[in-house]
């Protein structure tokens, strides 16, 4: 996903003042040649905008909102739903929470505080899409983006989703426009406007039965992926054996 180079340069002059592009690139961890190539092509990646914003201590969402495709991003911030928050908790953390609760019941121990791994996790995009799906969500997003469904599925399988598609999906699902950007790792929960410890609170508030059901769903999906990978490896091995 990109923004027009001309608009990027106008924005950079506004926020960086007299600071040279070279200095900005050093601070943002961007190669000068990379930015130069983007400017020559007339399109600058949103990742570059985000990196420069962080380097200048500017809110990333506010910076993106200055560009046409993201004008409603800042005003479209909404607190994530319970389902969205749980979607950004890894399979390991869900299972660990179930084990902790069972251990506490059996041993009459005090509850342990939830110590969650950072987002995104290895299936965060798929989990977020499942959490916000309002019915045929994937098909609607692919159709609106004029994208082949298999290409959209490939992004999901790779745990990737472009910023444009993440925001478009949030619009269709009527959830906070920055929430999908957390699932992709483009924004941190704090940058997206999520309350501190929101995931931990959502986990604590989830009933045992609901937590077990969610973990079972995740494990079923994981099992299917593992079987597919095993079948693929077996097919490759068979080809090599036939080749001699």
PDB file of N, CA and C in Angstrom, residues 37-75:
ATOM      1  N   UNK A  37      14.119   5.693  -4.291  1.00  0.00           N
ATOM      2  CA  UNK A  37      13.451   4.874  -5.301  1.00  0.00           C
ATOM      3  C   UNK A  37      11.937   5.057  -5.236  1.00  0.00           C
ATOM      4  N   UNK A  38      11.400   5.114  -4.035  1.00  0.00           N
ATOM      5  CA  UNK A  38       9.958   5.306  -3.876  1.00  0.00           C
ATOM      6  C   UNK A  38       9.529   6.670  -4.424  1.00  0.00           C
ATOM      7  N   UNK A  39      10.325   7.683  -4.160  1.00  0.00           N
ATOM      8  CA  UNK A  39       9.992   9.024  -4.646  1.00  0.00           C
ATOM      9  C   UNK A  39      10.057   9.095  -6.169  1.00  0.00           C
ATOM     10  N   UNK A  40      11.054   8.432  -6.749  1.00  0.00           N
ATOM     11  CA  UNK A  40      11.183   8.420  -8.210  1.00  0.00           C
ATOM     12  C   UNK A  40       9.984   7.720  -8.848  1.00  0.00           C
ATOM     13  N   UNK A  41       9.545   6.639  -8.220  1.00  0.00           N
ATOM     14  CA  UNK A  41       8.393   5.905  -8.750  1.00  0.00           C
ATOM     15  C   UNK A  41       7.073   6.629  -8.522  1.00  0.00           C
ATOM     16  N   UNK A  42       7.110   7.644  -7.664  1.00  0.00           N
ATOM     17  CA  UNK A  42       5.892   8.423  -7.431  1.00  0.00           C
ATOM     18  C   UNK A  42       4.982   7.862  -6.366  1.00  0.00           C
ATOM     19  N   UNK A  43       5.409   6.788  -5.679  1.00  0.00           N
ATOM     20  CA  UNK A  43       4.588   6.162  -4.639  1.00  0.00           C
ATOM     21  C   UNK A  43       5.480   5.826  -3.445  1.00  0.00           C
ATOM     22  N   UNK A  44       5.031   6.207  -2.258  1.00  0.00           N
ATOM     23  CA  UNK A  44       5.780   5.937  -1.028  1.00  0.00           C
ATOM     24  C   UNK A  44       4.961   4.979  -0.178  1.00  0.00           C
ATOM     25  N   UNK A  45       5.596   3.949   0.345  1.00  0.00           N
ATOM     26  CA  UNK A  45       4.877   2.932   1.111  1.00  0.00           C
ATOM     27  C   UNK A  45       4.364   3.504   2.427  1.00  0.00           C
ATOM     28  N   UNK A  46       3.247   2.952   2.888  1.00  0.00           N
ATOM     29  CA  UNK A  46       2.701   3.394   4.169  1.00  0.00           C
ATOM     30  C   UNK A  46       3.632   2.985   5.304  1.00  0.00           C
ATOM     31  N   UNK A  47       4.427   1.934   5.090  1.00  0.00           N
ATOM     32  CA  UNK A  47       5.409   1.543   6.097  1.00  0.00           C
ATOM     33  C   UNK A  47       6.439   2.647   6.293  1.00  0.00           C
ATOM     34  N   UNK A  48       6.790   3.335   5.210  1.00  0.00           N
ATOM     35  CA  UNK A  48       7.719   4.459   5.299  1.00  0.00           C
ATOM     36  C   UNK A  48       7.095   5.599   6.085  1.00  0.00           C
ATOM     37  N   UNK A  49       5.831   5.882   5.811  1.00  0.00           N
ATOM     38  CA  UNK A  49       5.128   6.934   6.551  1.00  0.00           C
ATOM     39  C   UNK A  49       5.118   6.607   8.041  1.00  0.00           C
ATOM     40  N   UNK A  50       4.838   5.354   8.364  1.00  0.00           N
ATOM     41  CA  UNK A  50       4.792   4.942   9.770  1.00  0.00           C
ATOM     42  C   UNK A  50       6.157   5.060  10.425  1.00  0.00           C
ATOM     43  N   UNK A  51       7.208   4.621   9.717  1.00  0.00           N
ATOM     44  CA  UNK A  51       8.557   4.671  10.274  1.00  0.00           C
ATOM     45  C   UNK A  51       9.004   6.107  10.528  1.00  0.00           C
ATOM     46  N   UNK A  52       8.718   6.991   9.586  1.00  0.00           N
ATOM     47  CA  UNK A  52       9.079   8.402   9.757  1.00  0.00           C
ATOM     48  C   UNK A  52       8.295   9.010  10.906  1.00  0.00           C
ATOM     49  N   UNK A  53       7.026   8.677  11.014  1.00  0.00           N
ATOM     50  CA  UNK A  53       6.198   9.190  12.104  1.00  0.00           C
ATOM     51  C   UNK A  53       6.764   8.794  13.460  1.00  0.00           C
ATOM     52  N   UNK A  54       7.128   7.526  13.587  1.00  0.00           N
ATOM     53  CA  UNK A  54       7.686   7.056  14.861  1.00  0.00           C
ATOM     54  C   UNK A  54       9.014   7.742  15.158  1.00  0.00           C
ATOM     55  N   UNK A  55       9.827   7.936  14.125  1.00  0.00           N
ATOM     56  CA  UNK A  55      11.124   8.583  14.315  1.00  0.00           C
ATOM     57  C   UNK A  55      10.964  10.023  14.788  1.00  0.00           C
ATOM     58  N   UNK A  56       9.886  10.680  14.340  1.00  0.00           N
ATOM     59  CA  UNK A  56       9.633  12.071  14.712  1.00  0.00           C
ATOM     60  C   UNK A  56       8.704  12.186  15.912  1.00  0.00           C
ATOM     61  N   UNK A  57       8.401  11.043  16.532  1.00  0.00           N
ATOM     62  CA  UNK A  57       7.510  11.007  17.706  1.00  0.00           C
ATOM     63  C   UNK A  57       6.127  11.569  17.397  1.00  0.00           C
ATOM     64  N   UNK A  58       5.637  11.229  16.211  1.00  0.00           N
ATOM     65  CA  UNK A  58       4.298  11.641  15.802  1.00  0.00           C
ATOM     66  C   UNK A  58       3.351  10.455  15.862  1.00  0.00           C
ATOM     67  N   UNK A  59       2.072  10.677  16.170  1.00  0.00           N
ATOM     68  CA  UNK A  59       1.101   9.574  16.154  1.00  0.00           C
ATOM     69  C   UNK A  59       0.967   9.019  14.738  1.00  0.00           C
ATOM     70  N   UNK A  60       1.183   7.733  14.578  1.00  0.00           N
ATOM     71  CA  UNK A  60       1.149   7.131  13.248  1.00  0.00           C
ATOM     72  C   UNK A  60      -0.228   7.276  12.613  1.00  0.00           C
ATOM     73  N   UNK A  61      -1.278   7.061  13.387  1.00  0.00           N
ATOM     74  CA  UNK A  61      -2.634   7.143  12.841  1.00  0.00           C
ATOM     75  C   UNK A  61      -2.932   8.555  12.350  1.00  0.00           C
ATOM     76  N   UNK A  62      -2.543   9.550  13.116  1.00  0.00           N
ATOM     77  CA  UNK A  62      -2.767  10.933  12.697  1.00  0.00           C
ATOM     78  C   UNK A  62      -1.991  11.253  11.423  1.00  0.00           C
ATOM     79  N   UNK A  63      -0.783  10.727  11.317  1.00  0.00           N
ATOM     80  CA  UNK A  63       0.018  10.958  10.113  1.00  0.00           C
ATOM     81  C   UNK A  63      -0.642  10.332   8.893  1.00  0.00           C
ATOM     82  N   UNK A  64      -1.077   9.096   9.012  1.00  0.00           N
ATOM     83  CA  UNK A  64      -1.734   8.428   7.884  1.00  0.00           C
ATOM     84  C   UNK A  64      -3.023   9.131   7.488  1.00  0.00           C
ATOM     85  N   UNK A  65      -3.688   9.728   8.467  1.00  0.00           N
ATOM     86  CA  UNK A  65      -4.973  10.381   8.200  1.00  0.00           C
ATOM     87  C   UNK A  65      -4.834  11.616   7.320  1.00  0.00           C
ATOM     88  N   UNK A  66      -3.612  12.084   7.106  1.00  0.00           N
ATOM     89  CA  UNK A  66      -3.416  13.240   6.233  1.00  0.00           C
ATOM     90  C   UNK A  66      -3.436  12.857   4.763  1.00  0.00           C
ATOM     91  N   UNK A  67      -3.449  11.544   4.486  1.00  0.00           N
ATOM     92  CA  UNK A  67      -3.435  11.076   3.100  1.00  0.00           C
ATOM     93  C   UNK A  67      -4.831  10.604   2.693  1.00  0.00           C
ATOM     94  N   UNK A  68      -5.206  10.809   1.420  1.00  0.00           N
ATOM     95  CA  UNK A  68      -6.592  10.587   0.963  1.00  0.00           C
ATOM     96  C   UNK A  68      -7.206   9.247   1.337  1.00  0.00           C
ATOM     97  N   UNK A  69      -6.470   8.134   1.177  1.00  0.00           N
ATOM     98  CA  UNK A  69      -7.067   6.834   1.435  1.00  0.00           C
ATOM     99  C   UNK A  69      -7.350   6.586   2.908  1.00  0.00           C
ATOM    100  N   UNK A  70      -6.745   7.392   3.785  1.00  0.00           N
ATOM    101  CA  UNK A  70      -6.880   7.149   5.221  1.00  0.00           C
ATOM    102  C   UNK A  70      -7.451   8.354   5.970  1.00  0.00           C
ATOM    103  N   UNK A  71      -8.177   9.214   5.298  1.00  0.00           N
ATOM    104  CA  UNK A  71      -8.642  10.450   5.936  1.00  0.00           C
ATOM    105  C   UNK A  71      -9.529  10.194   7.145  1.00  0.00           C
ATOM    106  N   UNK A  72     -10.247   9.080   7.157  1.00  0.00           N
ATOM    107  CA  UNK A  72     -11.156   8.791   8.280  1.00  0.00           C
ATOM    108  C   UNK A  72     -10.545   7.844   9.302  1.00  0.00           C
ATOM    109  N   UNK A  73      -9.239   7.581   9.194  1.00  0.00           N
ATOM    110  CA  UNK A  73      -8.623   6.586  10.070  1.00  0.00           C
ATOM    111  C   UNK A  73      -8.659   7.038  11.533  1.00  0.00           C
ATOM    112  N   UNK A  74      -8.262   8.275  11.795  1.00  0.00           N
ATOM    113  CA  UNK A  74      -8.224   8.761  13.175  1.00  0.00           C
ATOM    114  C   UNK A  74      -9.619   8.849  13.778  1.00  0.00           C
ATOM    115  N   UNK A  75     -10.570   9.331  13.001  1.00  0.00           N
ATOM    116  CA  UNK A  75     -11.938   9.456  13.508  1.00  0.00           C
ATOM    117  C   UNK A  75     -12.644   8.106  13.568  1.00  0.00           C
TER     118      UNK A  75
END
